[in-house]
């Protein structure tokens, strides 16, 4: 293996927009990030590509995230495994750790929490935190997710379905410049740099869903 080659990270999430957002957020000169949609694809990709770390969503078609983690841990004990989930409960965290995950990140915690967790496991620093402590830390203090306005939510929800600015403007009876204004404000609130990233971030924080009307 070329020691100068970028570290390979695998994303396992069945929402394409979330995968694309994570790839854009986490990719750098030091990291190459690829994505797959199912647990079966992940098993094949890990065997073929030999990534350093895998980021796993717990809700996957065909195979649960916990089953995938257990299989990956058994077949590739050196692999670093990060859970990225909408669920934040002691039961979910404990089941993930028991399956073999190294660290658990709630999607509502945002990109910085994920980047910190990923960097830590890649450097061999596994966070010593009980399920109860992790849930308390992520739920305590200030709200984890900024609040979007109803119009910003509508704009992002339509964009997540693939609507263009013109189509969003027509549906909401506003101008295209107003659509772009709401999109820009949402980017600023969620710390995103692109349309794809802001949609992915909004979905991860459960501010919108991909199939929102």
Short mmCIF file of C-alpha atoms in Angstrom, two decimals:
data_model
loop_
_atom_site.label_atom_id
_atom_site.label_comp_id
_atom_site.label_asym_id
_atom_site.label_seq_id
_atom_site.Cartn_x
_atom_site.Cartn_y
_atom_site.Cartn_z
CA UNK A 1 0.00 0.00 0.00
CA UNK A 2 1.31 3.44 -0.94
CA UNK A 3 1.91 5.35 2.34
CA UNK A 4 1.38 8.64 0.48
CA UNK A 5 -2.04 7.64 -0.86
CA UNK A 6 -5.11 9.35 0.66
CA UNK A 7 -6.87 7.50 3.48
CA UNK A 8 -9.95 5.77 2.09
CA UNK A 9 -13.28 6.24 3.92
CA UNK A 10 -16.48 4.37 3.02
CA UNK A 11 -19.95 5.88 3.60
CA UNK A 12 -22.89 3.47 3.95
CA UNK A 13 -26.20 5.35 3.66
CA UNK A 14 -29.16 4.65 1.37
CA UNK A 15 -29.99 8.35 0.85
CA UNK A 16 -28.01 9.52 -2.16
CA UNK A 17 -28.13 13.18 -1.17
CA UNK A 18 -26.76 12.36 2.30
CA UNK A 19 -23.96 10.26 0.80
CA UNK A 20 -23.05 13.05 -1.62
CA UNK A 21 -23.08 15.63 1.17
CA UNK A 22 -20.86 13.50 3.39
CA UNK A 23 -18.44 12.81 0.55
CA UNK A 24 -18.16 16.54 -0.17
CA UNK A 25 -17.80 17.40 3.53
CA UNK A 26 -15.21 14.78 4.45
CA UNK A 27 -13.07 14.59 1.30
CA UNK A 28 -9.68 16.30 1.38
CA UNK A 29 -6.14 15.89 0.09
CA UNK A 30 -5.60 13.36 2.90
CA UNK A 31 -8.91 11.51 2.50
CA UNK A 32 -10.70 9.85 -0.40
CA UNK A 33 -14.36 9.19 0.39
CA UNK A 34 -16.66 6.84 -1.51
CA UNK A 35 -20.24 5.79 -0.84
CA UNK A 36 -22.58 2.82 -1.15
CA UNK A 37 -26.28 2.39 -0.36
CA UNK A 38 -26.64 -1.07 1.20
CA UNK A 39 -24.95 -3.39 3.66
CA UNK A 40 -24.27 -5.98 0.95
CA UNK A 41 -22.52 -3.34 -1.17
CA UNK A 42 -20.52 -2.26 1.88
CA UNK A 43 -19.26 -5.80 2.55
CA UNK A 44 -18.14 -6.14 -1.07
CA UNK A 45 -16.54 -2.70 -1.11
CA UNK A 46 -14.63 -3.22 2.14
CA UNK A 47 -13.29 -6.54 0.86
CA UNK A 48 -12.27 -4.97 -2.45
CA UNK A 49 -11.15 -1.46 -1.47
CA UNK A 50 -9.82 -2.03 2.07
CA UNK A 51 -10.86 1.35 3.54
CA UNK A 52 -9.42 2.58 6.82
CA UNK A 53 -12.84 3.49 8.22
CA UNK A 54 -16.52 2.97 7.49
CA UNK A 55 -19.32 5.37 8.45
CA UNK A 56 -22.55 3.39 8.85
CA UNK A 57 -26.18 4.50 9.00
CA UNK A 58 -28.20 2.10 11.17
CA UNK A 59 -31.25 2.15 8.89
CA UNK A 60 -30.30 0.31 5.71
CA UNK A 61 -32.31 -1.72 3.19
CA UNK A 62 -31.86 -5.48 3.34
CA UNK A 63 -29.41 -5.57 6.24
CA UNK A 64 -29.56 -3.61 9.47
CA UNK A 65 -26.68 -1.39 10.44
CA UNK A 66 -26.03 -3.49 13.54
CA UNK A 67 -25.78 -6.69 11.47
CA UNK A 68 -23.44 -4.94 9.04
CA UNK A 69 -21.22 -3.71 11.88
CA UNK A 70 -21.02 -7.19 13.40
CA UNK A 71 -20.07 -8.71 10.03
CA UNK A 72 -17.45 -6.04 9.34
CA UNK A 73 -15.93 -6.41 12.81
CA UNK A 74 -15.70 -10.18 12.44
CA UNK A 75 -14.16 -10.10 8.95
CA UNK A 76 -12.02 -6.97 9.34
CA UNK A 77 -11.02 -6.49 12.99
CA UNK A 78 -8.63 -3.66 12.10
CA UNK A 79 -11.37 -1.58 10.44
CA UNK A 80 -12.52 1.58 12.23
CA UNK A 81 -16.33 1.82 12.37
CA UNK A 82 -18.29 5.02 13.00
CA UNK A 83 -22.07 4.93 13.44
CA UNK A 84 -23.96 7.94 12.09
CA UNK A 85 -27.62 7.68 13.03
CA UNK A 86 -30.79 9.70 13.52
CA UNK A 87 -31.46 7.62 16.64
CA UNK A 88 -30.08 8.85 19.95
CA UNK A 89 -30.95 6.47 22.76
CA UNK A 90 -28.98 4.40 25.24
CA UNK A 91 -30.39 1.23 23.68
CA UNK A 92 -29.28 2.17 20.17
CA UNK A 93 -25.82 3.29 21.30
CA UNK A 94 -25.30 0.18 23.42
CA UNK A 95 -26.37 -2.15 20.60
CA UNK A 96 -23.95 -0.40 18.23
CA UNK A 97 -21.04 -0.78 20.63
CA UNK A 98 -21.91 -4.40 21.30
CA UNK A 99 -21.95 -5.06 17.55
CA UNK A 100 -18.44 -3.64 17.28
CA UNK A 101 -18.69 0.08 16.51
CA UNK A 102 -15.82 2.29 17.66
CA UNK A 103 -17.78 5.52 18.05
CA UNK A 104 -21.39 6.70 17.75
CA UNK A 105 -22.41 10.05 16.27
CA UNK A 106 -25.96 11.40 16.12
CA UNK A 107 -26.86 12.96 12.77
CA UNK A 108 -28.32 15.92 14.66
CA UNK A 109 -24.88 16.69 16.12
CA UNK A 110 -23.63 18.04 12.80
CA UNK A 111 -20.57 17.77 10.59
CA UNK A 112 -17.98 18.97 13.11
CA UNK A 113 -18.87 16.23 15.59
CA UNK A 114 -18.54 13.66 12.80
CA UNK A 115 -15.20 15.03 11.60
CA UNK A 116 -13.84 14.99 15.16
CA UNK A 117 -15.02 11.41 15.72
CA UNK A 118 -13.58 10.23 12.41
CA UNK A 119 -10.22 11.89 13.01
CA UNK A 120 -10.09 10.39 16.49
CA UNK A 121 -10.71 6.78 15.42
CA UNK A 122 -8.28 7.07 12.51
CA UNK A 123 -5.62 8.19 14.98
CA UNK A 124 -6.48 5.33 17.33
CA UNK A 125 -8.20 7.48 19.95
CA UNK A 126 -11.40 5.63 20.80
CA UNK A 127 -13.68 7.77 22.95
CA UNK A 128 -14.29 6.18 26.34
CA UNK A 129 -17.90 7.20 26.83
CA UNK A 130 -20.81 5.15 28.11
CA UNK A 131 -24.07 5.10 26.15
CA UNK A 132 -25.78 7.08 28.92
CA UNK A 133 -23.02 9.71 29.01
CA UNK A 134 -23.02 10.09 25.22
CA UNK A 135 -26.79 10.56 25.07
CA UNK A 136 -26.66 13.06 27.93
CA UNK A 137 -23.83 15.04 26.31
CA UNK A 138 -25.51 15.29 22.92
CA UNK A 139 -28.92 16.12 24.38
CA UNK A 140 -27.69 18.52 27.05
CA UNK A 141 -26.82 22.19 26.78
CA UNK A 142 -27.88 24.30 23.84
CA UNK A 143 -29.98 22.87 21.00
CA UNK A 144 -27.91 20.82 18.56
CA UNK A 145 -29.72 22.00 15.44
CA UNK A 146 -30.37 25.60 14.34
CA UNK A 147 -33.98 26.33 13.53
CA UNK A 148 -34.91 26.89 9.89
CA UNK A 149 -37.84 29.11 9.02
CA UNK A 150 -40.90 27.34 7.53
CA UNK A 151 -40.08 28.86 4.13
CA UNK A 152 -36.48 27.65 4.31
CA UNK A 153 -37.76 24.17 5.15
CA UNK A 154 -40.09 24.24 2.14
CA UNK A 155 -37.32 25.41 -0.18
CA UNK A 156 -34.91 22.72 1.04
CA UNK A 157 -37.58 19.99 0.94
CA UNK A 158 -38.40 20.76 -2.70
CA UNK A 159 -34.72 20.99 -3.59
CA UNK A 160 -34.14 17.61 -1.93
CA UNK A 161 -36.69 16.15 -4.35
CA UNK A 162 -34.63 17.48 -7.26
CA UNK A 163 -36.58 20.66 -8.03
CA UNK A 164 -34.66 23.49 -9.71
CA UNK A 165 -34.73 27.05 -8.34
CA UNK A 166 -37.25 27.93 -11.04
CA UNK A 167 -39.50 25.01 -10.11
CA UNK A 168 -39.26 25.82 -6.39
CA UNK A 169 -40.15 29.45 -7.12
CA UNK A 170 -43.18 28.41 -9.20
CA UNK A 171 -44.41 25.96 -6.54
CA UNK A 172 -44.05 28.42 -3.66
CA UNK A 173 -45.16 31.47 -5.68
CA UNK A 174 -41.97 33.40 -4.96
CA UNK A 175 -39.16 34.73 -7.13
CA UNK A 176 -36.03 32.75 -8.00
CA UNK A 177 -33.92 35.36 -6.19
CA UNK A 178 -35.98 34.73 -3.04
CA UNK A 179 -35.38 31.00 -3.44
CA UNK A 180 -31.63 31.65 -3.66
CA UNK A 181 -31.83 33.94 -0.62
CA UNK A 182 -33.49 31.23 1.50
CA UNK A 183 -30.98 28.66 0.26
CA UNK A 184 -28.06 30.92 1.18
CA UNK A 185 -29.46 31.60 4.66
CA UNK A 186 -29.91 27.85 5.21
CA UNK A 187 -26.29 27.26 4.16
CA UNK A 188 -25.11 29.84 6.69
CA UNK A 189 -27.22 28.35 9.48
CA UNK A 190 -26.05 24.79 8.84
CA UNK A 191 -22.45 25.58 7.95
CA UNK A 192 -22.71 24.21 4.42
CA UNK A 193 -20.83 25.34 1.32
CA UNK A 194 -23.05 23.99 -1.44
CA UNK A 195 -26.65 23.13 -2.24
CA UNK A 196 -25.92 19.42 -1.94
CA UNK A 197 -24.26 19.85 1.44
CA UNK A 198 -27.02 21.99 2.93
CA UNK A 199 -29.69 19.49 1.86
CA UNK A 200 -27.67 16.60 3.27
CA UNK A 201 -27.06 18.48 6.52
CA UNK A 202 -30.77 19.31 6.88
CA UNK A 203 -31.67 15.64 6.38
CA UNK A 204 -29.01 14.47 8.86
CA UNK A 205 -30.36 16.87 11.50
CA UNK A 206 -33.93 15.73 10.70
CA UNK A 207 -34.97 19.28 9.78
CA UNK A 208 -36.41 17.90 6.53
CA UNK A 209 -36.90 14.46 5.04
CA UNK A 210 -36.09 13.49 1.43
CA UNK A 211 -39.75 12.77 0.67
CA UNK A 212 -41.23 15.84 2.39
CA UNK A 213 -44.21 17.19 0.44
#
